[in-house]
Amino acid sequence: MAASVKRAAGRSAARVRRHTRLRKKIVGSVERPRLSVTRTNRHVFVQIIDDTKGHTLASASTMEADFSSFEGDKSAKARKVGELIAARAKSAGVEAVVFDRGGSKYAGRVAAVAEGAREAGLSL
């Protein structure tokens, strides 16, 4: 049992290390804010952040009331979250963003968020 606990702690620590390494290069500005994706086992959380001011301009997640009745798997929900964040970004006056995958692989739900945002007209 102790080995599985160590392994889980190692995985989360590795994700934090990857995200820290990624954040050295990716910085959100006024012109191109950062689109940050956080993924858990059940949900996806997305924020558009202006790092110069430290403000969140728009956010969306699968925890919202719209997704309680949504039919589909987790990747379909993630794609829908991408479309939703793109619509909210456009209403906030954001046309282009820098994509921050949060230390996760660019695959599965993280890629689905990006594809949904691109399809809705957000430039990544």
C-alpha atoms as a PDB file:
ATOM      1  CA  MET A   1       0.000   0.000   0.000  1.00  0.00           C
ATOM      2  CA  ALA A   2       2.808   2.411   0.790  1.00  0.00           C
ATOM      3  CA  ALA A   3       4.263   1.948  -2.700  1.00  0.00           C
ATOM      4  CA  SER A   4       0.992   3.063  -4.343  1.00  0.00           C
ATOM      5  CA  VAL A   5       0.827   6.144  -2.129  1.00  0.00           C
ATOM      6  CA  LYS A   6       4.423   7.023  -3.020  1.00  0.00           C
ATOM      7  CA  ARG A   7       3.677   6.486  -6.701  1.00  0.00           C
ATOM      8  CA  ALA A   8       0.655   8.781  -6.613  1.00  0.00           C
ATOM      9  CA  ALA A   9       2.635  11.477  -4.808  1.00  0.00           C
ATOM     10  CA  GLY A  10       5.394  11.079  -7.375  1.00  0.00           C
ATOM     11  CA  ARG A  11       2.973  11.526 -10.274  1.00  0.00           C
ATOM     12  CA  SER A  12       1.423  14.702  -8.896  1.00  0.00           C
ATOM     13  CA  ALA A  13       4.835  16.097  -8.020  1.00  0.00           C
ATOM     14  CA  ALA A  14       6.041  15.324 -11.549  1.00  0.00           C
ATOM     15  CA  ARG A  15       3.031  17.164 -13.011  1.00  0.00           C
ATOM     16  CA  VAL A  16       3.815  20.193 -10.827  1.00  0.00           C
ATOM     17  CA  ARG A  17       7.458  20.103 -11.979  1.00  0.00           C
ATOM     18  CA  ARG A  18       6.375  19.945 -15.628  1.00  0.00           C
ATOM     19  CA  HIS A  19       3.946  22.829 -15.128  1.00  0.00           C
ATOM     20  CA  THR A  20       6.624  24.938 -13.435  1.00  0.00           C
ATOM     21  CA  ARG A  21       9.011  24.261 -16.318  1.00  0.00           C
ATOM     22  CA  LEU A  22       6.258  25.148 -18.811  1.00  0.00           C
ATOM     23  CA  ARG A  23       5.374  28.400 -17.031  1.00  0.00           C
ATOM     24  CA  LYS A  24       8.927  29.695 -17.500  1.00  0.00           C
ATOM     25  CA  LYS A  25       8.125  30.077 -21.197  1.00  0.00           C
ATOM     26  CA  ILE A  26       4.370  30.717 -21.248  1.00  0.00           C
ATOM     27  CA  VAL A  27       3.196  34.068 -19.913  1.00  0.00           C
ATOM     28  CA  GLY A  28      -0.205  35.624 -20.514  1.00  0.00           C
ATOM     29  CA  SER A  29      -0.241  39.265 -21.564  1.00  0.00           C
ATOM     30  CA  VAL A  30      -2.931  41.838 -22.305  1.00  0.00           C
ATOM     31  CA  GLU A  31      -2.773  41.016 -26.033  1.00  0.00           C
ATOM     32  CA  ARG A  32      -2.614  37.220 -25.575  1.00  0.00           C
ATOM     33  CA  PRO A  33      -3.806  36.050 -22.164  1.00  0.00           C
ATOM     34  CA  ARG A  34      -3.082  32.527 -20.951  1.00  0.00           C
ATOM     35  CA  LEU A  35      -5.681  29.755 -21.383  1.00  0.00           C
ATOM     36  CA  SER A  36      -5.024  27.504 -18.397  1.00  0.00           C
ATOM     37  CA  VAL A  37      -6.447  23.953 -18.311  1.00  0.00           C
ATOM     38  CA  THR A  38      -6.745  21.994 -15.071  1.00  0.00           C
ATOM     39  CA  ARG A  39      -7.835  18.383 -15.315  1.00  0.00           C
ATOM     40  CA  THR A  40      -9.087  16.067 -12.583  1.00  0.00           C
ATOM     41  CA  ASN A  41     -10.407  12.537 -12.894  1.00  0.00           C
ATOM     42  CA  ARG A  42     -13.995  13.759 -13.333  1.00  0.00           C
ATOM     43  CA  HIS A  43     -13.855  17.402 -14.372  1.00  0.00           C
ATOM     44  CA  VAL A  44     -12.046  19.976 -16.508  1.00  0.00           C
ATOM     45  CA  PHE A  45     -11.537  23.581 -15.393  1.00  0.00           C
ATOM     46  CA  VAL A  46     -10.462  26.295 -17.849  1.00  0.00           C
ATOM     47  CA  GLN A  47      -9.479  29.906 -17.147  1.00  0.00           C
ATOM     48  CA  ILE A  48      -8.298  32.789 -19.295  1.00  0.00           C
ATOM     49  CA  ILE A  49      -5.762  34.724 -17.223  1.00  0.00           C
ATOM     50  CA  ASP A  50      -3.989  38.042 -17.767  1.00  0.00           C
ATOM     51  CA  ASP A  51      -0.713  37.447 -15.910  1.00  0.00           C
ATOM     52  CA  THR A  52       0.405  41.090 -16.032  1.00  0.00           C
ATOM     53  CA  LYS A  53      -2.524  42.141 -13.820  1.00  0.00           C
ATOM     54  CA  GLY A  54      -3.179  38.764 -12.215  1.00  0.00           C
ATOM     55  CA  HIS A  55      -6.848  38.774 -13.263  1.00  0.00           C
ATOM     56  CA  THR A  56      -9.036  35.964 -14.544  1.00  0.00           C
ATOM     57  CA  LEU A  57     -10.910  37.279 -17.574  1.00  0.00           C
ATOM     58  CA  ALA A  58     -13.171  34.259 -18.192  1.00  0.00           C
ATOM     59  CA  SER A  59     -13.665  30.751 -16.842  1.00  0.00           C
ATOM     60  CA  ALA A  60     -15.634  27.600 -17.576  1.00  0.00           C
ATOM     61  CA  SER A  61     -15.796  24.083 -16.188  1.00  0.00           C
ATOM     62  CA  THR A  62     -17.746  20.849 -16.356  1.00  0.00           C
ATOM     63  CA  MET A  63     -19.102  21.591 -12.866  1.00  0.00           C
ATOM     64  CA  GLU A  64     -21.502  24.201 -14.252  1.00  0.00           C
ATOM     65  CA  ALA A  65     -25.236  23.525 -14.350  1.00  0.00           C
ATOM     66  CA  ASP A  66     -25.232  23.270 -18.168  1.00  0.00           C
ATOM     67  CA  PHE A  67     -23.230  20.029 -18.015  1.00  0.00           C
ATOM     68  CA  SER A  68     -25.410  18.117 -15.541  1.00  0.00           C
ATOM     69  CA  SER A  69     -27.773  17.103 -18.348  1.00  0.00           C
ATOM     70  CA  PHE A  70     -25.124  16.911 -21.099  1.00  0.00           C
ATOM     71  CA  GLU A  71     -24.896  13.485 -22.713  1.00  0.00           C
ATOM     72  CA  GLY A  72     -21.471  12.237 -23.743  1.00  0.00           C
ATOM     73  CA  ASP A  73     -18.159  11.084 -22.412  1.00  0.00           C
ATOM     74  CA  LYS A  74     -15.572  13.205 -20.631  1.00  0.00           C
ATOM     75  CA  SER A  75     -13.825  14.167 -23.881  1.00  0.00           C
ATOM     76  CA  ALA A  76     -17.102  15.426 -25.376  1.00  0.00           C
ATOM     77  CA  LYS A  77     -17.698  17.505 -22.254  1.00  0.00           C
ATOM     78  CA  ALA A  78     -14.155  18.890 -22.485  1.00  0.00           C
ATOM     79  CA  ARG A  79     -14.750  19.904 -26.111  1.00  0.00           C
ATOM     80  CA  LYS A  80     -17.959  21.651 -25.042  1.00  0.00           C
ATOM     81  CA  VAL A  81     -16.031  23.492 -22.290  1.00  0.00           C
ATOM     82  CA  GLY A  82     -13.568  24.660 -24.965  1.00  0.00           C
ATOM     83  CA  GLU A  83     -16.418  26.037 -27.058  1.00  0.00           C
ATOM     84  CA  LEU A  84     -17.925  27.718 -23.994  1.00  0.00           C
ATOM     85  CA  ILE A  85     -14.650  29.380 -22.958  1.00  0.00           C
ATOM     86  CA  ALA A  86     -14.148  30.650 -26.514  1.00  0.00           C
ATOM     87  CA  ALA A  87     -17.582  32.285 -26.459  1.00  0.00           C
ATOM     88  CA  ARG A  88     -16.894  33.867 -23.069  1.00  0.00           C
ATOM     89  CA  ALA A  89     -13.464  35.037 -24.221  1.00  0.00           C
ATOM     90  CA  LYS A  90     -14.943  36.738 -27.280  1.00  0.00           C
ATOM     91  CA  SER A  91     -17.480  38.523 -25.091  1.00  0.00           C
ATOM     92  CA  ALA A  92     -14.563  39.676 -22.894  1.00  0.00           C
ATOM     93  CA  GLY A  93     -12.768  41.015 -25.980  1.00  0.00           C
ATOM     94  CA  VAL A  94     -10.132  38.276 -26.261  1.00  0.00           C
ATOM     95  CA  GLU A  95      -9.367  36.912 -29.741  1.00  0.00           C
ATOM     96  CA  ALA A  96      -6.044  35.081 -29.210  1.00  0.00           C
ATOM     97  CA  VAL A  97      -4.605  33.186 -26.234  1.00  0.00           C
ATOM     98  CA  VAL A  98      -1.490  31.272 -25.201  1.00  0.00           C
ATOM     99  CA  PHE A  99      -2.326  27.649 -24.338  1.00  0.00           C
ATOM    100  CA  ASP A 100      -1.190  26.339 -20.934  1.00  0.00           C
ATOM    101  CA  ARG A 101      -1.757  22.587 -20.638  1.00  0.00           C
ATOM    102  CA  GLY A 102      -0.978  22.642 -16.927  1.00  0.00           C
ATOM    103  CA  GLY A 103       1.726  19.978 -16.970  1.00  0.00           C
ATOM    104  CA  SER A 104      -0.611  17.377 -18.479  1.00  0.00           C
ATOM    105  CA  LYS A 105      -0.009  15.687 -21.813  1.00  0.00           C
ATOM    106  CA  TYR A 106      -1.529  17.404 -24.825  1.00  0.00           C
ATOM    107  CA  ALA A 107      -3.863  14.481 -25.463  1.00  0.00           C
ATOM    108  CA  GLY A 108      -7.376  13.374 -24.587  1.00  0.00           C
ATOM    109  CA  ARG A 109      -9.396  15.944 -22.682  1.00  0.00           C
ATOM    110  CA  VAL A 110      -6.700  18.626 -22.738  1.00  0.00           C
ATOM    111  CA  ALA A 111      -6.517  18.419 -26.544  1.00  0.00           C
ATOM    112  CA  ALA A 112     -10.334  18.339 -26.741  1.00  0.00           C
ATOM    113  CA  VAL A 113     -10.528  21.665 -24.885  1.00  0.00           C
ATOM    114  CA  ALA A 114      -8.079  23.208 -27.358  1.00  0.00           C
ATOM    115  CA  GLU A 115      -9.928  21.808 -30.379  1.00  0.00           C
ATOM    116  CA  GLY A 116     -13.271  23.060 -29.094  1.00  0.00           C
ATOM    117  CA  ALA A 117     -11.851  26.529 -28.496  1.00  0.00           C
ATOM    118  CA  ARG A 118     -10.310  26.608 -31.982  1.00  0.00           C
ATOM    119  CA  GLU A 119     -13.569  25.504 -33.598  1.00  0.00           C
ATOM    120  CA  ALA A 120     -15.424  28.290 -31.793  1.00  0.00           C
ATOM    121  CA  GLY A 121     -13.024  30.861 -33.254  1.00  0.00           C
ATOM    122  CA  LEU A 122     -10.396  31.394 -30.566  1.00  0.00           C
ATOM    123  CA  SER A 123      -6.835  31.602 -31.865  1.00  0.00           C
ATOM    124  CA  LEU A 124      -4.424  29.397 -29.896  1.00  0.00           C
END
